[in-house]
Amino acid sequence: MSDKQMIEEEERAIYTGDHCLSCTSCMSNCPVMAAAKEYRGPKLVAPAHGRMHFSEDDTELSLDFCSNCKSCDRACPSGVAVSTLNMLQRAEYYRHHPHSQRDDMLAHGERMAKRLNAIPLGTTFANFGMSIGKSLGIFDSMGIAGKRDMPKYASSTFAQEFKKIQQPKSDKKVVFYPGCSINYNEPHIGVAFVKVMNKNGYEVLLDEQFNCCGSPLVVTGYLDEAHEHAENNVSRILYWKQQGIPVVACCTSCSLMLRQEYEELFGEQAMKDAGENVYDAFEFLEMLDAEGKFNTNINAVNQRFLYHVPCHLKTQGIGTPAVSIFRRIPGAKVELADVGCCGMSGNYGFKKDKYDISMKIGEKLFSRIKAAAADGVICDCPTCRMQIRHGTQTDPVHPIEVLAKAYK
């Protein structure tokens, strides 16, 4: 029996399935079900089948269709944590069945990135190898969507770039959680975040004891390993909470995992306590603005932006704080794409057997972007930006990049 303090049983996601009314709200709002008729729907995987707790030696045949976009959670009138229940059922399946090489690769991006960065020119050769692998069809043979470009590694990590930044000292501090994507693929986004926080009077700290949030592990069924990541990250967040220093993330999937999904998946009180000290970057800036502490000494940006709101931002229930902050940028105009899920959902769209589903889900967004009279596309989620780039041949950016460039 674990000695960890758990949250109250009625608050735990694992028990919410009993509140399912079979109303089909989750099914009518599921982007995967709309794109793949063979998917029998989110409520049939865990809220229904999961109640039997695998009492028979079978499993719901469409278990692997759920992308964990959480559209079902937001639609459920009874507060059933449908997607989380689906992830718990997926993990239970993989406790008794082997993972594929493809899933092992997609789940362990941080592990691979660390190994490559430990080798001289490792990332350079890896980028070249991925290009060759795509052209030779190697990724297809592994079950990875060969039509996609794999994310390229940056020549240096954010942690390395961070050490070069000369920050003004300040009594006001935040800890930045870069996540795997910013640390290994897009360090310039983290650099932009540091600039924005410095302009607002904050010194940014980096805790290199953090590891991957665990989202790629959860969606591929490595739940026990994700739990280990959660315990490490929660201990670090609580350490900073004790110092009165908030933890801020620029990736909406990371922030959702840190502040909400740990608690839903594992039900530990420490995870709930830690989640209270985690903020989305623009959420934090919006809080400063509400207190009259946001730096509005900003150059004009006379551009129109189309903003795709990530599913994992919507699930956090904090609105669209980037839109609020962009109203403070002179000349900037922001319009919401407002067409639902992009279809990428983390590593879901990288799977060969899910590629067509992913692209079909994204069709409305692709058409919206192509038809919009916008100067640029902005989005907080790295995999959403990958999907947009792939489906429209445009170059979306994180909104923090626009703000950083606009500051005088």
PDB file of N, CA and C in Angstrom, residues 7 11-16 68 70 73 79-85 88 256-257 259-268 271-272 315:
ATOM      1  N   ILE A   7      -5.756  12.266  -3.294  1.00  0.00           N
ATOM      2  CA  ILE A   7      -6.884  13.194  -3.212  1.00  0.00           C
ATOM      3  C   ILE A   7      -8.148  12.398  -2.916  1.00  0.00           C
ATOM      4  N   GLU A  11     -13.007  12.885  -6.149  1.00  0.00           N
ATOM      5  CA  GLU A  11     -12.345  13.839  -7.033  1.00  0.00           C
ATOM      6  C   GLU A  11     -11.439  13.148  -8.056  1.00  0.00           C
ATOM      7  N   ARG A  12     -11.236  11.869  -7.917  1.00  0.00           N
ATOM      8  CA  ARG A  12     -10.278  11.177  -8.772  1.00  0.00           C
ATOM      9  C   ARG A  12     -10.889  10.842 -10.126  1.00  0.00           C
ATOM     10  N   ALA A  13     -10.116  11.102 -11.161  1.00  0.00           N
ATOM     11  CA  ALA A  13     -10.598  10.897 -12.529  1.00  0.00           C
ATOM     12  C   ALA A  13     -11.012   9.452 -12.783  1.00  0.00           C
ATOM     13  N   ILE A  14     -10.306   8.507 -12.174  1.00  0.00           N
ATOM     14  CA  ILE A  14     -10.557   7.100 -12.449  1.00  0.00           C
ATOM     15  C   ILE A  14     -11.975   6.678 -12.062  1.00  0.00           C
ATOM     16  N   TYR A  15     -12.609   7.424 -11.160  1.00  0.00           N
ATOM     17  CA  TYR A  15     -13.954   7.063 -10.719  1.00  0.00           C
ATOM     18  C   TYR A  15     -15.054   7.845 -11.444  1.00  0.00           C
ATOM     19  N   THR A  16     -14.667   8.776 -12.301  1.00  0.00           N
ATOM     20  CA  THR A  16     -15.685   9.610 -12.952  1.00  0.00           C
ATOM     21  C   THR A  16     -16.475   8.853 -14.011  1.00  0.00           C
ATOM     22  N   ASN A  68      -6.140  11.749 -27.383  1.00  0.00           N
ATOM     23  CA  ASN A  68      -5.972  12.505 -26.133  1.00  0.00           C
ATOM     24  C   ASN A  68      -6.046  14.014 -26.360  1.00  0.00           C
ATOM     25  N   LYS A  70      -8.683  15.699 -25.822  1.00  0.00           N
ATOM     26  CA  LYS A  70      -9.520  16.100 -24.701  1.00  0.00           C
ATOM     27  C   LYS A  70     -10.775  16.879 -25.111  1.00  0.00           C
ATOM     28  N   ASP A  73     -13.579  15.508 -23.012  1.00  0.00           N
ATOM     29  CA  ASP A  73     -13.631  16.000 -21.632  1.00  0.00           C
ATOM     30  C   ASP A  73     -14.367  17.331 -21.553  1.00  0.00           C
ATOM     31  N   GLY A  79     -18.872  15.786 -16.333  1.00  0.00           N
ATOM     32  CA  GLY A  79     -17.521  15.907 -15.797  1.00  0.00           C
ATOM     33  C   GLY A  79     -16.718  14.628 -15.843  1.00  0.00           C
ATOM     34  N   VAL A  80     -17.052  13.729 -16.771  1.00  0.00           N
ATOM     35  CA  VAL A  80     -16.285  12.490 -16.897  1.00  0.00           C
ATOM     36  C   VAL A  80     -14.950  12.791 -17.573  1.00  0.00           C
ATOM     37  N   ALA A  81     -13.861  12.317 -17.000  1.00  0.00           N
ATOM     38  CA  ALA A  81     -12.524  12.527 -17.565  1.00  0.00           C
ATOM     39  C   ALA A  81     -12.285  11.462 -18.634  1.00  0.00           C
ATOM     40  N   VAL A  82     -13.010  11.582 -19.740  1.00  0.00           N
ATOM     41  CA  VAL A  82     -13.054  10.524 -20.748  1.00  0.00           C
ATOM     42  C   VAL A  82     -11.665  10.194 -21.296  1.00  0.00           C
ATOM     43  N   SER A  83     -10.932  11.215 -21.723  1.00  0.00           N
ATOM     44  CA  SER A  83      -9.630  10.954 -22.342  1.00  0.00           C
ATOM     45  C   SER A  83      -8.642  10.360 -21.343  1.00  0.00           C
ATOM     46  N   THR A  84      -8.694  10.819 -20.108  1.00  0.00           N
ATOM     47  CA  THR A  84      -7.799  10.270 -19.087  1.00  0.00           C
ATOM     48  C   THR A  84      -8.125   8.805 -18.818  1.00  0.00           C
ATOM     49  N   LEU A  85      -9.401   8.479 -18.757  1.00  0.00           N
ATOM     50  CA  LEU A  85      -9.800   7.084 -18.595  1.00  0.00           C
ATOM     51  C   LEU A  85      -9.312   6.246 -19.768  1.00  0.00           C
ATOM     52  N   LEU A  88      -5.665   5.564 -19.262  1.00  0.00           N
ATOM     53  CA  LEU A  88      -5.456   4.551 -18.235  1.00  0.00           C
ATOM     54  C   LEU A  88      -5.722   3.151 -18.786  1.00  0.00           C
ATOM     55  N   LEU A 256      -0.423  21.713 -19.377  1.00  0.00           N
ATOM     56  CA  LEU A 256      -1.590  20.907 -19.024  1.00  0.00           C
ATOM     57  C   LEU A 256      -1.175  19.678 -18.237  1.00  0.00           C
ATOM     58  N   MET A 257      -0.119  19.014 -18.669  1.00  0.00           N
ATOM     59  CA  MET A 257       0.344  17.815 -17.978  1.00  0.00           C
ATOM     60  C   MET A 257       0.785  18.153 -16.554  1.00  0.00           C
ATOM     61  N   ARG A 259       0.064  20.746 -14.611  1.00  0.00           N
ATOM     62  CA  ARG A 259      -0.887  21.371 -13.692  1.00  0.00           C
ATOM     63  C   ARG A 259      -2.170  20.571 -13.515  1.00  0.00           C
ATOM     64  N   GLN A 260      -2.454  19.640 -14.432  1.00  0.00           N
ATOM     65  CA  GLN A 260      -3.762  18.980 -14.386  1.00  0.00           C
ATOM     66  C   GLN A 260      -3.703  17.470 -14.612  1.00  0.00           C
ATOM     67  N   GLU A 261      -2.980  17.030 -15.635  1.00  0.00           N
ATOM     68  CA  GLU A 261      -3.044  15.614 -15.993  1.00  0.00           C
ATOM     69  C   GLU A 261      -2.356  14.701 -14.984  1.00  0.00           C
ATOM     70  N   TYR A 262      -1.280  15.163 -14.338  1.00  0.00           N
ATOM     71  CA  TYR A 262      -0.662  14.335 -13.305  1.00  0.00           C
ATOM     72  C   TYR A 262      -1.705  13.943 -12.263  1.00  0.00           C
ATOM     73  N   GLU A 263      -2.418  14.944 -11.792  1.00  0.00           N
ATOM     74  CA  GLU A 263      -3.425  14.703 -10.757  1.00  0.00           C
ATOM     75  C   GLU A 263      -4.508  13.754 -11.267  1.00  0.00           C
ATOM     76  N   GLU A 264      -4.949  13.956 -12.522  1.00  0.00           N
ATOM     77  CA  GLU A 264      -6.012  13.121 -13.076  1.00  0.00           C
ATOM     78  C   GLU A 264      -5.556  11.674 -13.247  1.00  0.00           C
ATOM     79  N   LEU A 265      -4.336  11.504 -13.701  1.00  0.00           N
ATOM     80  CA  LEU A 265      -3.833  10.155 -13.981  1.00  0.00           C
ATOM     81  C   LEU A 265      -3.481   9.378 -12.721  1.00  0.00           C
ATOM     82  N   PHE A 266      -2.892  10.075 -11.740  1.00  0.00           N
ATOM     83  CA  PHE A 266      -2.319   9.373 -10.596  1.00  0.00           C
ATOM     84  C   PHE A 266      -2.995   9.690  -9.262  1.00  0.00           C
ATOM     85  N   GLY A 267      -3.763  10.776  -9.206  1.00  0.00           N
ATOM     86  CA  GLY A 267      -4.584  11.057  -8.037  1.00  0.00           C
ATOM     87  C   GLY A 267      -3.851  11.412  -6.764  1.00  0.00           C
ATOM     88  N   GLU A 268      -2.611  11.856  -6.852  1.00  0.00           N
ATOM     89  CA  GLU A 268      -1.831  12.160  -5.655  1.00  0.00           C
ATOM     90  C   GLU A 268      -1.988  13.636  -5.254  1.00  0.00           C
ATOM     91  N   MET A 271       0.567  16.161  -6.411  1.00  0.00           N
ATOM     92  CA  MET A 271       0.436  16.587  -7.802  1.00  0.00           C
ATOM     93  C   MET A 271      -0.589  17.705  -7.945  1.00  0.00           C
ATOM     94  N   LYS A 272      -1.633  17.634  -7.171  1.00  0.00           N
ATOM     95  CA  LYS A 272      -2.622  18.707  -7.157  1.00  0.00           C
ATOM     96  C   LYS A 272      -2.005  19.983  -6.598  1.00  0.00           C
ATOM     97  N   THR A 315      -8.449  23.119 -22.779  1.00  0.00           N
ATOM     98  CA  THR A 315      -8.744  22.220 -21.666  1.00  0.00           C
ATOM     99  C   THR A 315      -8.341  22.819 -20.325  1.00  0.00           C
TER     100      THR A 315
END
